[in-house]
């Protein structure tokens, strides 16, 4: 593990160094090395907070917050998530923390955090980011409460609603690109 830490600490890009250290902290925790895991996670968090690009910083902080919630460090994870400056990533972090709380049997707190996440998502001004944030939450809720059979139904409905080509911003570049949504043909029996 020391070699992995040395390699991770040698990564020049802050986002990827923070991400690598977070992943190592998760593995250390799985191996029962709780104190070393906490130390490495704090190192990852410090690096994430120093990232200059707001999108990358928000994404890195979201990932750390969610991992901390999985480790039962709910208060710290919520504090980190609520401190994220980008509303898309803040909403996403809170949603994932709410799902984790639900898995841990903390249903009331989960519902409260999910409501907070939805309120933030509704306030996102960019239509694409808002749609993406709300759709992701809808699918998580459907999965959690109604199972995977409804995912297929929702996917089919979305495909039918989006039969024609649509213009959407590219996640990679932020530029507008033309994307074609596949259509489905049905054969009668």
Backbone as JSON Lines, residues from 0, in Angstrom:
{"i":0,"aa":"X","n":[0.83,-1.19,0.0],"ca":[0.0,0.0,0.0],"c":[0.87,1.26,0.0]}
{"i":1,"aa":"X","n":[2.05,1.18,0.6],"ca":[2.94,2.34,0.63],"c":[3.37,2.74,-0.78]}
{"i":2,"aa":"X","n":[3.6,1.74,-1.63],"ca":[3.98,2.05,-3.01],"c":[2.82,2.75,-3.73]}
{"i":3,"aa":"X","n":[1.6,2.3,-3.49],"ca":[0.43,2.94,-4.1],"c":[0.3,4.38,-3.63]}
{"i":4,"aa":"X","n":[0.54,4.6,-2.35],"ca":[0.48,5.97,-1.83],"c":[1.54,6.85,-2.47]}
{"i":5,"aa":"X","n":[2.75,6.31,-2.61],"ca":[3.83,7.09,-3.22],"c":[3.48,7.45,-4.66]}
{"i":6,"aa":"X","n":[2.93,6.5,-5.4],"ca":[2.54,6.76,-6.79],"c":[1.43,7.81,-6.84]}
{"i":7,"aa":"X","n":[0.43,7.65,-5.99],"ca":[-0.7,8.6,-5.96],"c":[-0.21,10.0,-5.61]}
{"i":8,"aa":"X","n":[0.66,10.09,-4.65],"ca":[1.17,11.41,-4.24],"c":[2.04,12.05,-5.32]}
{"i":9,"aa":"X","n":[2.54,11.26,-6.24],"ca":[3.36,11.76,-7.33],"c":[2.57,12.24,-8.53]}
{"i":10,"aa":"X","n":[1.25,12.06,-8.52],"ca":[0.41,12.5,-9.64],"c":[0.38,14.03,-9.64]}
{"i":11,"aa":"X","n":[0.67,14.63,-10.78],"ca":[0.78,16.09,-10.84],"c":[-0.57,16.81,-10.83]}
{"i":12,"aa":"X","n":[-1.59,16.23,-11.44],"ca":[-2.9,16.87,-11.5],"c":[-3.63,16.7,-10.17]}
{"i":13,"aa":"X","n":[-4.05,17.82,-9.58],"ca":[-4.69,17.78,-8.25],"c":[-5.97,16.93,-8.22]}
{"i":14,"aa":"X","n":[-6.79,17.04,-9.27],"ca":[-8.03,16.26,-9.29],"c":[-7.72,14.76,-9.22]}
{"i":15,"aa":"X","n":[-6.83,14.31,-10.08],"ca":[-6.52,12.88,-10.14],"c":[-5.74,12.41,-8.92]}
{"i":16,"aa":"X","n":[-4.89,13.28,-8.35],"ca":[-4.17,12.91,-7.12],"c":[-5.17,12.74,-5.97]}
{"i":17,"aa":"X","n":[-6.11,13.68,-5.87],"ca":[-7.14,13.58,-4.84],"c":[-7.98,12.31,-5.03]}
{"i":18,"aa":"X","n":[-8.36,12.03,-6.26],"ca":[-9.17,10.85,-6.56],"c":[-8.42,9.56,-6.22]}
{"i":19,"aa":"X","n":[-7.15,9.49,-6.58],"ca":[-6.35,8.29,-6.29],"c":[-6.21,8.09,-4.78]}
{"i":20,"aa":"X","n":[-5.96,9.17,-4.06],"ca":[-5.82,9.06,-2.6],"c":[-7.15,8.66,-1.95]}
{"i":21,"aa":"X","n":[-8.25,9.18,-2.48],"ca":[-9.57,8.79,-1.96],"c":[-9.78,7.29,-2.14]}
{"i":22,"aa":"X","n":[-9.44,6.79,-3.33],"ca":[-9.6,5.36,-3.61],"c":[-8.72,4.5,-2.7]}
{"i":23,"aa":"X","n":[-7.51,4.96,-2.44],"ca":[-6.61,4.24,-1.52],"c":[-7.18,4.25,-0.11]}
{"i":24,"aa":"X","n":[-7.74,5.39,0.3],"ca":[-8.35,5.49,1.63],"c":[-9.5,4.5,1.77]}
{"i":25,"aa":"X","n":[-10.28,4.34,0.72],"ca":[-11.39,3.38,0.73],"c":[-10.85,1.96,0.92]}
{"i":26,"aa":"X","n":[-9.8,1.62,0.18],"ca":[-9.2,0.28,0.3],"c":[-8.61,0.06,1.69]}
{"i":27,"aa":"X","n":[-7.95,1.07,2.23],"ca":[-7.39,0.95,3.58],"c":[-8.51,0.69,4.6]}
{"i":28,"aa":"X","n":[-9.62,1.37,4.43],"ca":[-10.76,1.17,5.33],"c":[-11.3,-0.25,5.22]}
{"i":29,"aa":"X","n":[-11.38,-0.77,3.99],"ca":[-11.85,-2.14,3.78],"c":[-10.92,-3.15,4.45]}
{"i":30,"aa":"X","n":[-9.63,-2.8,4.54],"ca":[-8.64,-3.68,5.15],"c":[-8.57,-3.5,6.66]}
{"i":31,"aa":"X","n":[-9.42,-2.64,7.21],"ca":[-9.45,-2.44,8.65],"c":[-8.42,-1.46,9.16]}
{"i":32,"aa":"X","n":[-7.73,-0.78,8.28],"ca":[-6.72,0.21,8.68],"c":[-7.39,1.58,8.78]}
{"i":33,"aa":"X","n":[-8.24,1.71,9.79],"ca":[-9.14,2.86,9.91],"c":[-8.38,4.17,10.1]}
{"i":34,"aa":"X","n":[-7.38,4.18,10.96],"ca":[-6.65,5.43,11.23],"c":[-5.89,5.9,9.99]}
{"i":35,"aa":"X","n":[-5.21,4.98,9.31],"ca":[-4.47,5.36,8.11],"c":[-5.45,5.79,7.01]}
{"i":36,"aa":"X","n":[-6.59,5.1,6.93],"ca":[-7.61,5.46,5.95],"c":[-8.09,6.89,6.19]}
{"i":37,"aa":"X","n":[-8.38,7.22,7.44],"ca":[-8.85,8.56,7.78],"c":[-7.81,9.62,7.42]}
{"i":38,"aa":"X","n":[-6.55,9.32,7.69],"ca":[-5.47,10.25,7.38],"c":[-5.35,10.49,5.87]}
{"i":39,"aa":"X","n":[-5.41,9.42,5.1],"ca":[-5.3,9.54,3.64],"c":[-6.53,10.25,3.08]}
{"i":40,"aa":"X","n":[-7.71,9.98,3.64],"ca":[-8.92,10.65,3.18],"c":[-8.84,12.15,3.46]}
{"i":41,"aa":"X","n":[-8.29,12.54,4.6],"ca":[-8.12,13.96,4.92],"c":[-7.12,14.61,3.96]}
{"i":42,"aa":"X","n":[-6.08,13.87,3.59],"ca":[-5.11,14.36,2.61],"c":[-5.81,14.59,1.26]}
{"i":43,"aa":"X","n":[-6.63,13.64,0.86],"ca":[-7.39,13.75,-0.38],"c":[-8.32,14.96,-0.32]}
{"i":44,"aa":"X","n":[-8.97,15.16,0.81],"ca":[-9.89,16.28,0.99],"c":[-9.16,17.62,0.89]}
{"i":45,"aa":"X","n":[-7.99,17.71,1.52],"ca":[-7.21,18.95,1.48],"c":[-6.81,19.28,0.04]}
{"i":46,"aa":"X","n":[-6.4,18.27,-0.7],"ca":[-6.02,18.48,-2.11],"c":[-7.25,18.9,-2.92]}
{"i":47,"aa":"X","n":[-8.38,18.24,-2.71],"ca":[-9.61,18.57,-3.44],"c":[-10.01,20.02,-3.19]}
{"i":48,"aa":"X","n":[-9.9,20.46,-1.96],"ca":[-10.28,21.84,-1.64],"c":[-9.36,22.86,-2.32]}
{"i":49,"aa":"X","n":[-8.17,22.43,-2.69],"ca":[-7.22,23.32,-3.34],"c":[-7.28,23.32,-4.86]}
{"i":50,"aa":"X","n":[-8.17,22.52,-5.44],"ca":[-8.28,22.46,-6.91],"c":[-8.84,23.8,-7.41]}
{"i":51,"aa":"X","n":[-8.19,24.36,-8.42],"ca":[-8.59,25.69,-8.91],"c":[-9.83,25.65,-9.8]}
{"i":52,"aa":"X","n":[-10.01,24.61,-10.59],"ca":[-11.17,24.5,-11.46],"c":[-12.39,24.12,-10.63]}
{"i":53,"aa":"X","n":[-13.43,24.97,-10.66],"ca":[-14.61,24.76,-9.8],"c":[-15.32,23.44,-10.09]}
{"i":54,"aa":"X","n":[-15.45,23.08,-11.39],"ca":[-16.13,21.83,-11.76],"c":[-15.39,20.63,-11.19]}
{"i":55,"aa":"X","n":[-14.06,20.58,-11.4],"ca":[-13.25,19.48,-10.89],"c":[-13.26,19.44,-9.36]}
{"i":56,"aa":"X","n":[-13.15,20.62,-8.74],"ca":[-13.18,20.68,-7.27],"c":[-14.5,20.14,-6.74]}
{"i":57,"aa":"X","n":[-15.59,20.59,-7.33],"ca":[-16.92,20.14,-6.88],"c":[-17.1,18.64,-7.08]}
{"i":58,"aa":"X","n":[-16.63,18.13,-8.19],"ca":[-16.72,16.69,-8.47],"c":[-15.91,15.88,-7.46]}
{"i":59,"aa":"X","n":[-14.68,16.33,-7.2],"ca":[-13.82,15.64,-6.23],"c":[-14.42,15.66,-4.83]}
{"i":60,"aa":"X","n":[-14.94,16.81,-4.43],"ca":[-15.56,16.92,-3.1],"c":[-16.79,16.03,-2.99]}
{"i":61,"aa":"X","n":[-17.56,15.95,-4.07],"ca":[-18.74,15.07,-4.09],"c":[-18.33,13.63,-3.85]}
{"i":62,"aa":"X","n":[-17.3,13.17,-4.55],"ca":[-16.84,11.78,-4.41],"c":[-16.37,11.49,-2.99]}
{"i":63,"aa":"X","n":[-15.65,12.42,-2.4],"ca":[-15.16,12.24,-1.03],"c":[-16.33,12.21,-0.05]}
{"i":64,"aa":"X","n":[-17.27,13.15,-0.21],"ca":[-18.43,13.2,0.69],"c":[-19.21,11.9,0.66]}
{"i":65,"aa":"X","n":[-19.43,11.36,-0.52],"ca":[-20.19,10.12,-0.66],"c":[-19.44,8.96,0.0]}
{"i":66,"aa":"X","n":[-18.14,8.87,-0.21],"ca":[-17.36,7.79,0.41],"c":[-17.41,7.89,1.94]}
{"i":67,"aa":"X","n":[-17.32,9.11,2.46],"ca":[-17.4,9.27,3.92],"c":[-18.76,8.83,4.45]}
{"i":68,"aa":"X","n":[-19.82,9.1,3.69],"ca":[-21.15,8.66,4.14],"c":[-21.23,7.14,4.17]}
{"i":69,"aa":"X","n":[-20.57,6.48,3.22],"ca":[-20.55,5.02,3.2],"c":[-19.81,4.46,4.4]}
{"i":70,"aa":"X","n":[-18.86,5.23,4.92],"ca":[-18.09,4.8,6.09],"c":[-18.77,5.21,7.4]}
{"i":71,"aa":"X","n":[-19.99,5.77,7.29],"ca":[-20.74,6.14,8.49],"c":[-20.41,7.51,9.04]}
{"i":72,"aa":"X","n":[-19.61,8.28,8.32],"ca":[-19.23,9.62,8.77],"c":[-20.2,10.64,8.15]}
{"i":73,"aa":"X","n":[-21.45,10.53,8.57],"ca":[-22.53,11.27,7.94],"c":[-22.39,12.77,8.13]}
{"i":74,"aa":"X","n":[-22.11,13.22,9.34],"ca":[-22.04,14.66,9.59],"c":[-20.94,15.31,8.76]}
{"i":75,"aa":"X","n":[-19.76,14.68,8.7],"ca":[-18.67,15.23,7.9],"c":[-19.03,15.2,6.42]}
{"i":76,"aa":"X","n":[-19.65,14.11,5.97],"ca":[-20.01,14.02,4.55],"c":[-21.03,15.09,4.17]}
{"i":77,"aa":"X","n":[-22.0,15.32,5.03],"ca":[-23.0,16.36,4.76],"c":[-22.38,17.75,4.77]}
{"i":78,"aa":"X","n":[-21.45,17.99,5.69],"ca":[-20.77,19.3,5.75],"c":[-19.99,19.55,4.46]}
{"i":79,"aa":"X","n":[-19.29,18.53,3.98],"ca":[-18.54,18.67,2.73],"c":[-19.5,18.9,1.57]}
{"i":80,"aa":"X","n":[-20.55,18.09,1.49],"ca":[-21.51,18.21,0.39],"c":[-22.16,19.59,0.37]}
{"i":81,"aa":"X","n":[-22.55,20.08,1.52],"ca":[-23.21,21.39,1.59],"c":[-22.25,22.54,1.26]}
{"i":82,"aa":"X","n":[-20.97,22.28,1.38],"ca":[-19.96,23.29,1.05],"c":[-19.55,23.31,-0.42]}
{"i":83,"aa":"X","n":[-20.08,22.4,-1.22],"ca":[-19.75,22.35,-2.64],"c":[-20.38,23.56,-3.34]}
{"i":84,"aa":"X","n":[-19.59,24.28,-4.13],"ca":[-20.08,25.52,-4.75],"c":[-20.95,25.28,-5.98]}
{"i":85,"aa":"X","n":[-20.7,24.25,-6.74],"ca":[-21.48,23.97,-7.95],"c":[-22.77,23.23,-7.56]}
{"i":86,"aa":"X","n":[-23.92,23.81,-7.9],"ca":[-25.2,23.23,-7.48],"c":[-25.45,21.84,-8.05]}
{"i":87,"aa":"X","n":[-25.0,21.58,-9.29],"ca":[-25.18,20.25,-9.86],"c":[-24.48,19.21,-8.98]}
{"i":88,"aa":"X","n":[-23.21,19.44,-8.67],"ca":[-22.45,18.48,-7.87],"c":[-22.93,18.44,-6.42]}
{"i":89,"aa":"X","n":[-23.36,19.58,-5.89],"ca":[-23.89,19.6,-4.52],"c":[-25.15,18.74,-4.44]}
{"i":90,"aa":"X","n":[-26.06,18.95,-5.4],"ca":[-27.29,18.17,-5.45],"c":[-26.99,16.68,-5.61]}
{"i":91,"aa":"X","n":[-26.04,16.37,-6.49],"ca":[-25.66,14.97,-6.72],"c":[-25.07,14.34,-5.46]}
{"i":92,"aa":"X","n":[-24.23,15.08,-4.77],"ca":[-23.63,14.56,-3.53],"c":[-24.71,14.28,-2.49]}
{"i":93,"aa":"X","n":[-25.6,15.23,-2.31],"ca":[-26.66,15.05,-1.3],"c":[-27.58,13.88,-1.67]}
{"i":94,"aa":"X","n":[-27.86,13.73,-2.96],"ca":[-28.7,12.6,-3.41],"c":[-28.02,11.27,-3.06]}
{"i":95,"aa":"X","n":[-26.73,11.17,-3.39],"ca":[-26.02,9.91,-3.12],"c":[-25.89,9.64,-1.62]}
{"i":96,"aa":"X","n":[-25.72,10.69,-0.84],"ca":[-25.67,10.53,0.61],"c":[-27.04,10.08,1.13]}
{"i":97,"aa":"X","n":[-28.11,10.63,0.58],"ca":[-29.46,10.22,0.98],"c":[-29.7,8.75,0.68]}
{"i":98,"aa":"X","n":[-29.24,8.29,-0.47],"ca":[-29.38,6.87,-0.82],"c":[-28.59,6.02,0.17]}
{"i":99,"aa":"X","n":[-27.4,6.46,0.51],"ca":[-26.57,5.71,1.47],"c":[-27.23,5.68,2.85]}
{"i":100,"aa":"X","n":[-27.8,6.81,3.27],"ca":[-28.5,6.84,4.56],"c":[-29.67,5.86,4.57]}
{"i":101,"aa":"X","n":[-30.37,5.79,3.47],"ca":[-31.48,4.85,3.35],"c":[-31.0,3.42,3.5]}
{"i":102,"aa":"X","n":[-29.87,3.1,2.85],"ca":[-29.29,1.76,2.97],"c":[-28.9,1.44,4.41]}
{"i":103,"aa":"X","n":[-28.51,2.48,5.14],"ca":[-28.1,2.3,6.54],"c":[-29.28,2.33,7.5]}
{"i":104,"aa":"X","n":[-30.51,2.41,6.95],"ca":[-31.71,2.37,7.78],"c":[-32.11,3.71,8.39]}
{"i":105,"aa":"X","n":[-31.46,4.78,7.97],"ca":[-31.77,6.12,8.49],"c":[-32.75,6.8,7.53]}
{"i":106,"aa":"X","n":[-33.96,6.27,7.51],"ca":[-34.95,6.65,6.52],"c":[-35.38,8.11,6.65]}
{"i":107,"aa":"X","n":[-35.64,8.59,7.86],"ca":[-36.09,9.97,8.03],"c":[-35.02,10.96,7.6]}
{"i":108,"aa":"X","n":[-33.77,10.73,8.02],"ca":[-32.69,11.62,7.62],"c":[-32.46,11.53,6.11]}
{"i":109,"aa":"X","n":[-32.61,10.33,5.55],"ca":[-32.47,10.15,4.12],"c":[-33.49,10.99,3.37]}
{"i":110,"aa":"X","n":[-34.73,10.95,3.8],"ca":[-35.8,11.71,3.15],"c":[-35.53,13.22,3.22]}
{"i":111,"aa":"X","n":[-35.05,13.66,4.36],"ca":[-34.73,15.08,4.55],"c":[-33.6,15.52,3.62]}
{"i":112,"aa":"X","n":[-32.55,14.72,3.53],"ca":[-31.41,15.05,2.67],"c":[-31.83,14.98,1.2]}
{"i":113,"aa":"X","n":[-32.69,14.03,0.84],"ca":[-33.16,13.94,-0.54],"c":[-33.99,15.17,-0.91]}
{"i":114,"aa":"X","n":[-34.81,15.65,0.03],"ca":[-35.6,16.86,-0.23],"c":[-34.68,18.06,-0.44]}
{"i":115,"aa":"X","n":[-33.63,18.14,0.35],"ca":[-32.64,19.21,0.2],"c":[-31.98,19.13,-1.19]}
{"i":116,"aa":"X","n":[-31.63,17.92,-1.59],"ca":[-31.02,17.69,-2.9],"c":[-31.95,18.12,-4.03]}
{"i":117,"aa":"X","n":[-33.22,17.73,-3.92],"ca":[-34.2,18.09,-4.95],"c":[-34.41,19.6,-5.03]}
{"i":118,"aa":"X","n":[-34.44,20.27,-3.88],"ca":[-34.61,21.73,-3.86],"c":[-33.44,22.41,-4.58]}
{"i":119,"aa":"X","n":[-32.24,21.92,-4.34],"ca":[-31.07,22.49,-5.01],"c":[-31.14,22.2,-6.51]}
{"i":120,"aa":"X","n":[-31.51,20.97,-6.88],"ca":[-31.6,20.61,-8.3],"c":[-32.63,21.48,-9.02]}
{"i":121,"aa":"X","n":[-33.74,21.74,-8.38],"ca":[-34.77,22.58,-9.0],"c":[-34.28,24.01,-9.22]}
{"i":122,"aa":"X","n":[-33.32,24.45,-8.42],"ca":[-32.79,25.81,-8.53],"c":[-31.66,25.97,-9.54]}
{"i":123,"aa":"X","n":[-31.24,24.89,-10.16],"ca":[-30.15,24.97,-11.15],"c":[-30.67,25.72,-12.37]}
{"i":124,"aa":"X","n":[-29.92,26.73,-12.8],"ca":[-30.4,27.58,-13.9],"c":[-30.17,26.95,-15.28]}
{"i":125,"aa":"X","n":[-29.09,26.21,-15.46],"ca":[-28.82,25.57,-16.74],"c":[-29.79,24.42,-16.96]}
{"i":126,"aa":"X","n":[-30.56,24.49,-18.04],"ca":[-31.6,23.49,-18.29],"c":[-31.05,22.07,-18.39]}
{"i":127,"aa":"X","n":[-29.91,21.91,-19.07],"ca":[-29.32,20.57,-19.23],"c":[-28.9,20.0,-17.88]}
{"i":128,"aa":"X","n":[-28.17,20.8,-17.08],"ca":[-27.74,20.34,-15.75],"c":[-28.93,20.06,-14.84]}
{"i":129,"aa":"X","n":[-29.94,20.93,-14.91],"ca":[-31.14,20.74,-14.09],"c":[-31.84,19.43,-14.47]}
{"i":130,"aa":"X","n":[-32.02,19.23,-15.76],"ca":[-32.67,18.01,-16.24],"c":[-31.88,16.78,-15.83]}
{"i":131,"aa":"X","n":[-30.59,16.85,-16.0],"ca":[-29.72,15.73,-15.64],"c":[-29.81,15.43,-14.15]}
{"i":132,"aa":"X","n":[-29.75,16.46,-13.33],"ca":[-29.82,16.27,-11.87],"c":[-31.16,15.67,-11.45]}
{"i":133,"aa":"X","n":[-32.24,16.2,-11.99],"ca":[-33.56,15.7,-11.61],"c":[-33.82,14.31,-12.16]}
{"i":134,"aa":"X","n":[-33.39,14.01,-13.38],"ca":[-33.59,12.68,-13.95],"c":[-32.81,11.63,-13.17]}
{"i":135,"aa":"X","n":[-31.59,11.94,-12.77],"ca":[-30.79,10.99,-11.99],"c":[-31.5,10.68,-10.67]}
{"i":136,"aa":"X","n":[-32.08,11.69,-10.05],"ca":[-32.78,11.48,-8.79],"c":[-34.02,10.62,-8.99]}
{"i":137,"aa":"X","n":[-34.74,10.9,-10.06],"ca":[-35.93,10.12,-10.37],"c":[-35.59,8.65,-10.53]}
{"i":138,"aa":"X","n":[-34.53,8.35,-11.3],"ca":[-34.14,6.95,-11.49],"c":[-33.71,6.3,-10.18]}
{"i":139,"aa":"X","n":[-32.98,7.03,-9.32],"ca":[-32.56,6.48,-8.03],"c":[-33.79,6.13,-7.18]}
{"i":140,"aa":"X","n":[-34.77,7.03,-7.17],"ca":[-35.99,6.8,-6.39],"c":[-36.74,5.59,-6.94]}
{"i":141,"aa":"X","n":[-36.86,5.52,-8.26],"ca":[-37.55,4.39,-8.89],"c":[-36.86,3.08,-8.55]}
{"i":142,"aa":"X","n":[-35.54,3.05,-8.68],"ca":[-34.77,1.84,-8.37],"c":[-35.01,1.42,-6.93]}
{"i":143,"aa":"X","n":[-34.89,2.38,-6.04],"ca":[-34.98,2.09,-4.61],"c":[-36.34,1.52,-4.23]}
{"i":144,"aa":"X","n":[-37.41,2.12,-4.76],"ca":[-38.73,1.76,-4.27],"c":[-39.52,0.81,-5.17]}
{"i":145,"aa":"X","n":[-39.2,0.76,-6.47],"ca":[-40.01,-0.02,-7.36],"c":[-39.28,-1.11,-8.12]}
{"i":146,"aa":"X","n":[-37.97,-1.15,-8.03],"ca":[-37.21,-2.21,-8.66],"c":[-36.83,-1.94,-10.11]}
{"i":147,"aa":"X","n":[-36.03,-2.84,-10.62],"ca":[-35.45,-2.64,-11.95],"c":[-36.43,-2.81,-13.1]}
{"i":148,"aa":"X","n":[-37.55,-3.48,-12.9],"ca":[-38.49,-3.64,-14.0],"c":[-39.04,-2.3,-14.45]}
{"i":149,"aa":"X","n":[-39.2,-1.36,-13.53],"ca":[-39.68,-0.04,-13.9],"c":[-38.63,0.78,-14.62]}
{"i":150,"aa":"X","n":[-37.36,0.48,-14.38],"ca":[-36.3,1.2,-15.07],"c":[-36.44,0.96,-16.57]}
{"i":151,"aa":"X","n":[-36.71,-0.28,-16.93],"ca":[-36.9,-0.62,-18.34],"c":[-38.08,0.16,-18.9]}
{"i":152,"aa":"X","n":[-39.16,0.23,-18.16],"ca":[-40.34,0.96,-18.61],"c":[-40.03,2.44,-18.78]}
{"i":153,"aa":"X","n":[-39.37,3.05,-17.8],"ca":[-39.02,4.47,-17.87],"c":[-38.07,4.72,-19.04]}
{"i":154,"aa":"X","n":[-37.1,3.85,-19.23],"ca":[-36.16,3.99,-20.34],"c":[-36.89,3.95,-21.67]}
{"i":155,"aa":"X","n":[-37.81,3.01,-21.82],"ca":[-38.59,2.92,-23.05],"c":[-39.44,4.17,-23.25]}
{"i":156,"aa":"X","n":[-40.03,4.69,-22.18],"ca":[-40.82,5.91,-22.29],"c":[-39.94,7.07,-22.72]}
{"i":157,"aa":"X","n":[-38.76,7.2,-22.14],"ca":[-37.86,8.28,-22.51],"c":[-37.42,8.16,-23.96]}
{"i":158,"aa":"X","n":[-37.14,6.96,-24.39],"ca":[-36.76,6.75,-25.79],"c":[-37.89,7.12,-26.74]}
{"i":159,"aa":"X","n":[-39.11,6.76,-26.37],"ca":[-40.25,7.1,-27.22],"c":[-40.49,8.61,-27.25]}
{"i":160,"aa":"X","n":[-40.26,9.28,-26.13],"ca":[-40.44,10.73,-26.08],"c":[-39.36,11.46,-26.87]}
{"i":161,"aa":"X","n":[-38.2,10.84,-26.99],"ca":[-37.06,11.48,-27.65],"c":[-36.72,10.78,-28.96]}
{"i":162,"aa":"X","n":[-37.71,10.46,-29.76],"ca":[-37.49,9.68,-30.98],"c":[-36.61,10.41,-31.99]}
{"i":163,"aa":"X","n":[-36.7,11.68,-32.06],"ca":[-35.94,12.41,-33.08],"c":[-34.61,12.9,-32.5]}
{"i":164,"aa":"X","n":[-33.76,13.41,-33.39],"ca":[-32.47,13.96,-32.97],"c":[-32.7,15.16,-32.09]}
{"i":165,"aa":"X","n":[-31.77,15.38,-31.19],"ca":[-31.86,16.55,-30.33],"c":[-30.47,17.14,-30.14]}
{"i":166,"aa":"X","n":[-30.42,18.42,-29.87],"ca":[-29.15,19.09,-29.64],"c":[-28.95,19.21,-28.14]}
{"i":167,"aa":"X","n":[-27.82,18.7,-27.67],"ca":[-27.52,18.73,-26.25],"c":[-26.06,19.08,-26.07]}
{"i":168,"aa":"X","n":[-25.7,19.73,-24.95],"ca":[-24.3,20.04,-24.73],"c":[-23.51,18.77,-24.44]}
{"i":169,"aa":"X","n":[-22.3,18.72,-24.92],"ca":[-21.41,17.6,-24.67],"c":[-20.84,17.72,-23.27]}
{"i":170,"aa":"X","n":[-20.85,16.65,-22.51],"ca":[-20.31,16.66,-21.16],"c":[-18.81,16.91,-21.2]}
{"i":171,"aa":"X","n":[-18.13,16.36,-22.2],"ca":[-16.68,16.46,-22.27],"c":[-16.21,17.88,-22.54]}
{"i":172,"aa":"X","n":[-16.89,18.61,-23.43],"ca":[-16.38,19.91,-23.86],"c":[-17.27,21.07,-23.46]}
{"i":173,"aa":"X","n":[-18.52,20.82,-23.15],"ca":[-19.45,21.89,-22.87],"c":[-20.01,22.51,-24.14]}
{"i":174,"aa":"X","n":[-19.54,22.09,-25.32],"ca":[-20.02,22.61,-26.58],"c":[-21.28,21.86,-27.0]}
{"i":175,"aa":"X","n":[-22.05,22.49,-27.85],"ca":[-23.26,21.86,-28.35],"c":[-22.91,20.89,-29.46]}
{"i":176,"aa":"X","n":[-23.46,19.69,-29.38],"ca":[-23.24,18.69,-30.41],"c":[-24.57,18.1,-30.8]}
{"i":177,"aa":"X","n":[-24.62,17.51,-31.96],"ca":[-25.84,16.85,-32.43],"c":[-25.78,15.38,-31.99]}
{"i":178,"aa":"X","n":[-26.76,14.93,-31.25],"ca":[-26.81,13.54,-30.82],"c":[-28.11,12.93,-31.29]}
{"i":179,"aa":"X","n":[-28.03,11.73,-31.77],"ca":[-29.22,11.04,-32.24],"c":[-29.65,10.02,-31.2]}
{"i":180,"aa":"X","n":[-30.9,10.08,-30.83],"ca":[-31.48,9.12,-29.91],"c":[-32.02,7.97,-30.75]}
{"i":181,"aa":"X","n":[-31.64,6.74,-30.47],"ca":[-32.11,5.61,-31.29],"c":[-33.62,5.43,-31.18]}
{"i":182,"aa":"X","n":[-34.23,5.04,-32.25],"ca":[-35.64,4.73,-32.23],"c":[-35.82,3.23,-32.18]}
{"i":183,"aa":"X","n":[-36.96,2.79,-31.7],"ca":[-37.21,1.36,-31.56],"c":[-38.36,0.98,-32.5]}
{"i":184,"aa":"X","n":[-38.24,-0.13,-33.15],"ca":[-39.3,-0.63,-34.02],"c":[-39.92,-1.86,-33.36]}
{"i":185,"aa":"X","n":[-41.21,-1.89,-33.38],"ca":[-41.92,-3.01,-32.78],"c":[-42.54,-3.86,-33.88]}
{"i":186,"aa":"X","n":[-42.49,-5.15,-33.69],"ca":[-43.14,-6.06,-34.64],"c":[-44.35,-6.66,-33.96]}
{"i":187,"aa":"X","n":[-45.47,-6.66,-34.68],"ca":[-46.65,-7.27,-34.09],"c":[-46.57,-8.78,-34.26]}
{"i":188,"aa":"X","n":[-47.09,-9.47,-33.32],"ca":[-47.01,-10.94,-33.31],"c":[-48.2,-11.53,-34.02]}
